[in-house]
Amino acid sequence: MDIIFTILASIAAACSDRKNLPKALISGGIFKAAAALCLVFFHGPGGVFLHHGKGAYYLYYGILVTIAVFGLMEASVGCWVSGRLEDRHAAGKAVLCVSILPLVCVAAFGGFVVLRKMN
């Protein structure tokens, strides 16, 4: 649970200081990818995804795989932004703002449950 607060603190710090942007992108992206993959492998779908046919079942896994790919892409953008921070700051900040939605989705699908089981 502490890692989530650390990532949220780094996102908040990146909004006020440009030097923290690559760190926030890389750590947030790796966390989202890891949490989504943990959900894919260790936590099955529940609730509305179970009782509405196979389409919803596959939608659950499709969303999680998409979030994992987005997380890896976000980490790659963090490495790209760190090369020339002054020129690429706007693109990195845009990706950071968009990355909040996948973080909320991972948490809603049960990301906290998987992290609690690992401890």
Coordinates of N, CA, C and O in Angstrom, one line a residue:
M1 N 0.8 -1.2 0.0 CA 0.0 0.0 0.0 C 0.9 1.3 0.0 O 0.5 2.3 -0.6
D2 N 2.0 1.2 0.6 CA 2.9 2.3 0.7 C 3.4 2.7 -0.7 O 3.7 3.9 -1.0
I3 N 3.6 1.7 -1.6 CA 4.1 2.0 -2.9 C 3.1 2.9 -3.7 O 3.5 3.8 -4.5
I4 N 1.8 2.7 -3.5 CA 0.8 3.5 -4.2 C 0.9 5.0 -3.7 O 0.8 5.9 -4.6
F5 N 1.1 5.2 -2.5 CA 1.2 6.5 -2.0 C 2.5 7.2 -2.4 O 2.5 8.4 -2.7
T6 N 3.5 6.4 -2.6 CA 4.8 6.9 -3.1 C 4.6 7.4 -4.5 O 5.1 8.4 -4.9
I7 N 3.9 6.6 -5.3 CA 3.7 6.9 -6.8 C 2.8 8.1 -6.9 O 3.1 9.0 -7.7
L8 N 1.8 8.2 -6.1 CA 0.9 9.4 -6.1 C 1.7 10.6 -5.7 O 1.5 11.7 -6.2
A9 N 2.6 10.5 -4.7 CA 3.4 11.6 -4.3 C 4.3 12.1 -5.4 O 4.6 13.3 -5.6
S10 N 4.9 11.1 -6.1 CA 5.8 11.5 -7.2 C 5.0 12.1 -8.4 O 5.6 13.0 -9.0
I11 N 3.8 11.7 -8.6 CA 3.0 12.4 -9.6 C 2.7 13.8 -9.2 O 2.8 14.7 -10.0
A12 N 2.3 14.0 -8.0 CA 2.1 15.4 -7.5 C 3.4 16.2 -7.5 O 3.3 17.4 -7.9
A13 N 4.5 15.6 -7.2 CA 5.8 16.4 -7.3 C 6.1 16.7 -8.7 O 6.7 17.7 -9.0
A14 N 5.8 15.8 -9.7 CA 6.1 16.1 -11.1 C 5.2 17.2 -11.6 O 5.6 17.9 -12.6
C15 N 4.1 17.5 -11.1 CA 3.3 18.6 -11.5 C 3.9 19.9 -11.1 O 3.6 20.9 -11.8
S16 N 4.6 19.9 -10.0 CA 5.2 21.2 -9.6 C 6.7 21.4 -10.0 O 7.2 22.5 -10.1
D17 N 7.4 20.3 -10.3 CA 8.8 20.4 -10.6 C 9.1 19.5 -11.8 O 8.8 18.3 -11.8
R18 N 9.7 20.1 -12.8 CA 10.0 19.3 -14.1 C 11.0 18.2 -13.9 O 10.9 17.2 -14.6
K19 N 11.9 18.3 -12.9 CA 12.9 17.3 -12.7 C 12.3 16.0 -12.3 O 12.9 14.9 -12.4
N20 N 11.1 16.0 -11.7 CA 10.5 14.8 -11.1 C 9.6 14.1 -12.2 O 9.1 13.0 -11.9
L21 N 9.4 14.7 -13.4 CA 8.6 14.1 -14.4 C 9.0 12.7 -14.9 O 8.2 11.8 -14.9
P22 N 10.3 12.5 -15.2 CA 10.7 11.2 -15.7 C 10.5 10.1 -14.6 O 10.1 9.0 -14.9
K23 N 10.9 10.5 -13.4 CA 10.7 9.5 -12.3 C 9.3 9.1 -12.1 O 9.0 7.9 -11.9
A24 N 8.4 10.1 -12.2 CA 6.9 9.8 -12.0 C 6.4 8.9 -13.2 O 5.6 8.0 -13.0
L25 N 6.9 9.2 -14.4 CA 6.4 8.4 -15.5 C 6.9 7.0 -15.5 O 6.2 6.0 -15.7
I26 N 8.2 6.8 -15.2 CA 8.8 5.5 -15.2 C 8.2 4.6 -14.0 O 7.8 3.5 -14.2
S27 N 8.2 5.2 -12.8 CA 7.7 4.4 -11.7 C 6.2 4.1 -11.8 O 5.7 3.0 -11.5
G28 N 5.4 5.1 -12.2 CA 4.0 4.9 -12.4 C 3.7 3.9 -13.5 O 2.8 3.0 -13.4
G29 N 4.4 3.9 -14.6 CA 4.2 3.0 -15.7 C 4.5 1.6 -15.3 O 3.8 0.6 -15.6
I30 N 5.6 1.4 -14.7 CA 6.0 0.0 -14.2 C 5.1 -0.5 -13.2 O 4.7 -1.7 -13.3
F31 N 4.6 0.4 -12.3 CA 3.6 -0.1 -11.3 C 2.3 -0.5 -12.0 O 1.8 -1.6 -11.7
K32 N 1.8 0.3 -12.9 CA 0.6 -0.1 -13.6 C 0.7 -1.4 -14.4 O -0.2 -2.2 -14.3
A33 N 1.8 -1.5 -15.1 CA 2.0 -2.7 -15.9 C 2.1 -4.0 -14.9 O 1.5 -5.0 -15.2
A34 N 2.8 -3.8 -13.8 CA 3.0 -5.0 -12.9 C 1.6 -5.3 -12.2 O 1.3 -6.5 -12.1
A35 N 0.9 -4.3 -11.8 CA -0.4 -4.5 -11.1 C -1.4 -5.2 -12.1 O -2.1 -6.1 -11.7
A36 N -1.4 -4.7 -13.3 CA -2.4 -5.2 -14.3 C -2.0 -6.7 -14.6 O -2.9 -7.5 -14.7
L37 N -0.7 -7.0 -14.8 CA -0.3 -8.4 -15.1 C -0.6 -9.3 -13.9 O -0.9 -10.4 -14.1
C38 N -0.4 -8.8 -12.7 CA -0.7 -9.6 -11.5 C -2.2 -9.9 -11.5 O -2.6 -11.0 -11.1
L39 N -3.0 -8.9 -11.8 CA -4.5 -9.2 -11.9 C -4.8 -10.2 -13.0 O -5.7 -11.0 -12.8
V40 N -4.1 -10.1 -14.1 CA -4.4 -11.1 -15.2 C -4.1 -12.5 -14.7 O -4.9 -13.4 -14.9
F41 N -3.0 -12.7 -14.0 CA -2.5 -14.0 -13.7 C -3.0 -14.5 -12.4 O -3.2 -15.8 -12.2
F42 N -3.3 -13.7 -11.4 CA -3.6 -14.2 -10.1 C -5.0 -13.8 -9.6 O -5.4 -14.2 -8.5
H43 N -5.8 -13.0 -10.3 CA -7.1 -12.6 -9.8 C -8.1 -12.6 -10.9 O -8.0 -11.9 -11.9
G44 N -9.1 -13.5 -10.8 CA -10.1 -13.6 -11.9 C -11.1 -12.5 -11.9 O -11.2 -11.7 -10.9
P45 N -11.8 -12.4 -13.0 CA -12.9 -11.3 -13.0 C -14.0 -11.6 -12.0 O -14.3 -12.8 -11.7
G46 N -14.6 -10.6 -11.6 CA -15.7 -10.7 -10.6 C -16.8 -9.8 -11.0 O -16.7 -8.9 -11.8
G47 N -17.9 -9.9 -10.3 CA -19.0 -8.9 -10.4 C -19.7 -9.0 -11.8 O -20.1 -10.0 -12.3
V48 N -19.8 -7.8 -12.4 CA -20.5 -7.7 -13.6 C -19.7 -8.4 -14.8 O -20.4 -8.8 -15.7
F49 N -18.5 -8.7 -14.6 CA -17.7 -9.4 -15.7 C -18.0 -10.9 -15.7 O -17.7 -11.5 -16.7
L50 N -18.6 -11.4 -14.7 CA -18.9 -12.9 -14.6 C -20.3 -13.2 -15.1 O -20.4 -14.3 -15.7
H51 N -21.2 -12.4 -14.9 CA -22.6 -12.8 -15.1 C -23.2 -12.2 -16.4 O -24.4 -12.2 -16.5
H52 N -22.4 -11.7 -17.3 CA -23.0 -11.1 -18.5 C -22.4 -11.7 -19.8 O -22.1 -11.0 -20.8
G53 N -22.1 -12.9 -19.7 CA -21.6 -13.6 -20.9 C -20.1 -13.6 -21.1 O -19.3 -13.0 -20.3
K54 N -19.7 -14.2 -22.2 CA -18.2 -14.3 -22.5 C -17.6 -13.0 -22.9 O -16.5 -12.7 -22.7
G55 N -18.5 -12.1 -23.5 CA -18.0 -10.8 -24.0 C -17.4 -10.0 -22.8 O -16.3 -9.4 -22.9
A56 N -18.1 -9.9 -21.7 CA -17.7 -9.2 -20.6 C -16.4 -9.8 -19.9 O -15.5 -9.1 -19.5
Y57 N -16.4 -11.1 -20.0 CA -15.3 -11.9 -19.4 C -14.0 -11.5 -20.2 O -13.0 -11.2 -19.6
Y58 N -14.1 -11.5 -21.5 CA -12.9 -11.2 -22.4 C -12.6 -9.7 -22.3 O -11.5 -9.3 -22.5
L59 N -13.6 -8.9 -22.1 CA -13.4 -7.4 -21.9 C -12.5 -7.1 -20.7 O -11.6 -6.3 -20.8
Y60 N -12.8 -7.9 -19.6 CA -12.0 -7.7 -18.4 C -10.5 -7.9 -18.7 O -9.6 -7.1 -18.4
Y61 N -10.2 -9.0 -19.4 CA -8.8 -9.3 -19.7 C -8.2 -8.4 -20.7 O -7.0 -8.0 -20.7
G62 N -9.0 -8.0 -21.7 CA -8.6 -7.0 -22.7 C -8.2 -5.7 -22.1 O -7.2 -5.1 -22.5
I63 N -9.0 -5.2 -21.1 CA -8.7 -3.9 -20.5 C -7.4 -4.0 -19.7 O -6.6 -3.1 -19.7
L64 N -7.2 -5.2 -19.0 CA -6.0 -5.3 -18.2 C -4.8 -5.4 -19.1 O -3.7 -4.8 -18.7
V65 N -4.9 -6.1 -20.2 CA -3.7 -6.2 -21.1 C -3.4 -4.8 -21.7 O -2.3 -4.4 -21.8
T66 N -4.5 -4.1 -22.0 CA -4.3 -2.7 -22.5 C -3.6 -1.8 -21.5 O -2.7 -1.0 -21.9
I67 N -4.0 -1.9 -20.3 CA -3.4 -1.1 -19.2 C -1.9 -1.5 -19.0 O -1.1 -0.7 -18.8
A68 N -1.6 -2.8 -19.1 CA -0.2 -3.3 -19.0 C 0.6 -2.7 -20.1 O 1.8 -2.2 -19.9
V69 N 0.1 -2.7 -21.4 CA 0.8 -2.2 -22.5 C 1.0 -0.6 -22.3 O 2.1 -0.1 -22.6
F70 N -0.1 0.0 -21.9 CA 0.0 1.5 -21.6 C 1.0 1.8 -20.6 O 1.8 2.8 -20.7
G71 N 1.1 1.0 -19.5 CA 2.1 1.2 -18.5 C 3.5 1.1 -19.0 O 4.4 1.9 -18.7
L72 N 3.8 0.1 -19.8 CA 5.1 0.0 -20.4 C 5.4 1.1 -21.4 O 6.5 1.6 -21.4
M73 N 4.4 1.6 -22.1 CA 4.6 2.7 -23.0 C 4.9 4.0 -22.1 O 5.7 4.8 -22.5
E74 N 4.2 4.1 -21.0 CA 4.4 5.3 -20.2 C 5.8 5.3 -19.6 O 6.5 6.3 -19.5
A75 N 6.3 4.1 -19.2 CA 7.7 4.0 -18.7 C 8.7 4.4 -19.9 O 9.7 5.0 -19.6
S76 N 8.4 4.0 -21.1 CA 9.2 4.3 -22.2 C 9.2 5.8 -22.5 O 10.3 6.4 -22.8
V77 N 8.1 6.4 -22.4 CA 8.0 7.9 -22.5 C 8.8 8.6 -21.4 O 9.4 9.6 -21.7
G78 N 8.8 8.0 -20.2 CA 9.6 8.6 -19.2 C 11.1 8.6 -19.5 O 11.8 9.5 -19.2
C79 N 11.6 7.5 -20.1 CA 12.9 7.4 -20.5 C 13.2 8.4 -21.7 O 14.3 9.0 -21.7
W80 N 12.3 8.5 -22.6 CA 12.4 9.4 -23.7 C 12.4 10.9 -23.2 O 13.2 11.7 -23.7
V81 N 11.6 11.2 -22.3 CA 11.5 12.6 -21.8 C 12.8 12.9 -21.0 O 13.3 14.1 -21.1
S82 N 13.4 12.0 -20.4 CA 14.6 12.3 -19.6 C 15.8 12.7 -20.4 O 16.7 13.3 -20.0
G83 N 15.7 12.3 -21.7 CA 16.8 12.7 -22.6 C 16.9 14.2 -22.8 O 18.0 14.7 -22.8
R84 N 15.8 14.8 -23.1 CA 15.8 16.3 -23.3 C 14.6 16.8 -22.6 O 13.5 17.0 -23.2
L85 N 14.7 17.0 -21.3 CA 13.6 17.4 -20.5 C 12.9 18.7 -20.9 O 11.7 18.8 -20.9
E86 N 13.7 19.7 -21.2 CA 13.1 21.0 -21.5 C 12.3 21.0 -22.8 O 11.2 21.6 -22.9
D87 N 12.7 20.2 -23.8 CA 11.9 20.1 -25.0 C 10.7 19.2 -25.0 O 9.8 19.4 -25.7
R88 N 10.8 18.2 -24.2 CA 9.8 17.1 -24.2 C 8.9 17.1 -22.9 O 8.1 16.2 -22.7
H89 N 8.9 18.2 -22.2 CA 8.2 18.3 -20.9 C 6.7 18.2 -21.2 O 5.9 17.6 -20.4
A90 N 6.2 18.9 -22.2 CA 4.8 19.0 -22.4 C 4.2 17.6 -22.8 O 3.1 17.3 -22.3
A91 N 4.9 16.9 -23.6 CA 4.4 15.6 -24.0 C 4.4 14.6 -22.8 O 3.5 13.9 -22.6
G92 N 5.4 14.7 -22.0 CA 5.5 13.9 -20.8 C 4.4 14.2 -19.8 O 3.8 13.3 -19.2
K93 N 4.1 15.5 -19.6 CA 3.0 15.9 -18.7 C 1.7 15.5 -19.2 O 0.8 15.1 -18.5
A94 N 1.5 15.5 -20.6 CA 0.2 15.0 -21.1 C 0.0 13.5 -20.9 O -1.1 13.1 -20.5
V95 N 1.1 12.8 -21.1 CA 1.0 11.3 -20.8 C 0.7 11.1 -19.3 O 0.0 10.2 -19.0
L96 N 1.3 11.9 -18.5 CA 1.1 11.7 -17.0 C -0.3 12.0 -16.6 O -0.9 11.3 -15.8
C97 N -0.9 13.0 -17.3 CA -2.3 13.3 -17.0 C -3.3 12.2 -17.5 O -4.2 11.8 -16.8
V98 N -3.0 11.6 -18.6 CA -3.8 10.6 -19.2 C -3.6 9.3 -18.3 O -4.5 8.5 -18.2
S99 N -2.5 9.1 -17.7 CA -2.2 7.9 -17.0 C -2.9 7.7 -15.7 O -2.9 6.6 -15.1
I100 N -3.6 8.7 -15.3 CA -4.4 8.6 -14.0 C -5.6 7.6 -14.2 O -5.9 6.9 -13.3
L101 N -6.2 7.7 -15.4 CA -7.4 6.8 -15.7 C -7.0 5.3 -15.6 O -7.7 4.5 -14.9
P102 N -5.9 4.8 -16.2 CA -5.5 3.4 -16.0 C -5.2 3.1 -14.6 O -5.5 1.9 -14.1
L103 N -4.7 4.0 -13.8 CA -4.4 3.8 -12.4 C -5.7 3.5 -11.6 O -5.8 2.6 -10.8
V104 N -6.7 4.3 -11.9 CA -8.0 4.2 -11.3 C -8.6 2.8 -11.7 O -9.2 2.1 -10.9
C105 N -8.5 2.4 -12.9 CA -9.0 1.2 -13.4 C -8.4 0.0 -12.7 O -9.0 -1.0 -12.3
V106 N -7.1 0.0 -12.6 CA -6.4 -1.1 -11.9 C -6.8 -1.2 -10.4 O -7.0 -2.3 -9.9
A107 N -7.0 0.0 -9.8 CA -7.4 0.0 -8.4 C -8.9 -0.6 -8.3 O -9.2 -1.3 -7.4
A108 N -9.7 -0.2 -9.3 CA -11.1 -0.6 -9.3 C -11.2 -2.1 -9.5 O -12.1 -2.8 -9.0
F109 N -10.4 -2.7 -10.4 CA -10.4 -4.1 -10.7 C -9.9 -4.9 -9.6 O -10.0 -6.2 -9.6
G110 N -9.2 -4.4 -8.6 CA -8.7 -5.1 -7.5 C -7.3 -5.1 -7.3 O -6.7 -6.0 -6.7
G111 N -6.6 -4.1 -7.8 CA -5.2 -4.0 -7.6 C -4.7 -4.0 -6.2 O -3.6 -4.5 -5.9
F112 N -5.5 -3.4 -5.3 CA -5.1 -3.4 -3.9 C -5.2 -4.7 -3.3 O -4.4 -5.1 -2.4
V113 N -6.1 -5.6 -3.7 CA -6.3 -6.9 -3.2 C -5.0 -7.7 -3.5 O -4.5 -8.5 -2.7
V114 N -4.5 -7.6 -4.8 CA -3.4 -8.4 -5.2 C -2.1 -7.9 -4.4 O -1.4 -8.7 -3.9
L115 N -2.0 -6.6 -4.2 CA -0.9 -6.1 -3.4 C -0.9 -6.6 -2.0 O 0.1 -6.9 -1.4
R116 N -2.1 -6.6 -1.4 CA -2.3 -7.1 0.0 C -1.9 -8.5 0.1 O -1.3 -9.0 1.1
K117 N -2.2 -9.4 -0.9 CA -1.9 -10.8 -0.8 C -0.4 -11.1 -0.9 O 0.1 -12.0 -0.4
M118 N 0.3 -10.2 -1.6 CA 1.7 -10.4 -1.8 C 2.5 -10.1 -0.5 O 3.6 -10.6 -0.3
N119 N 2.0 -9.3 0.4 CA 2.7 -8.9 1.6 C 2.6 -10.0 2.6 O 2.3 -10.8 3.0

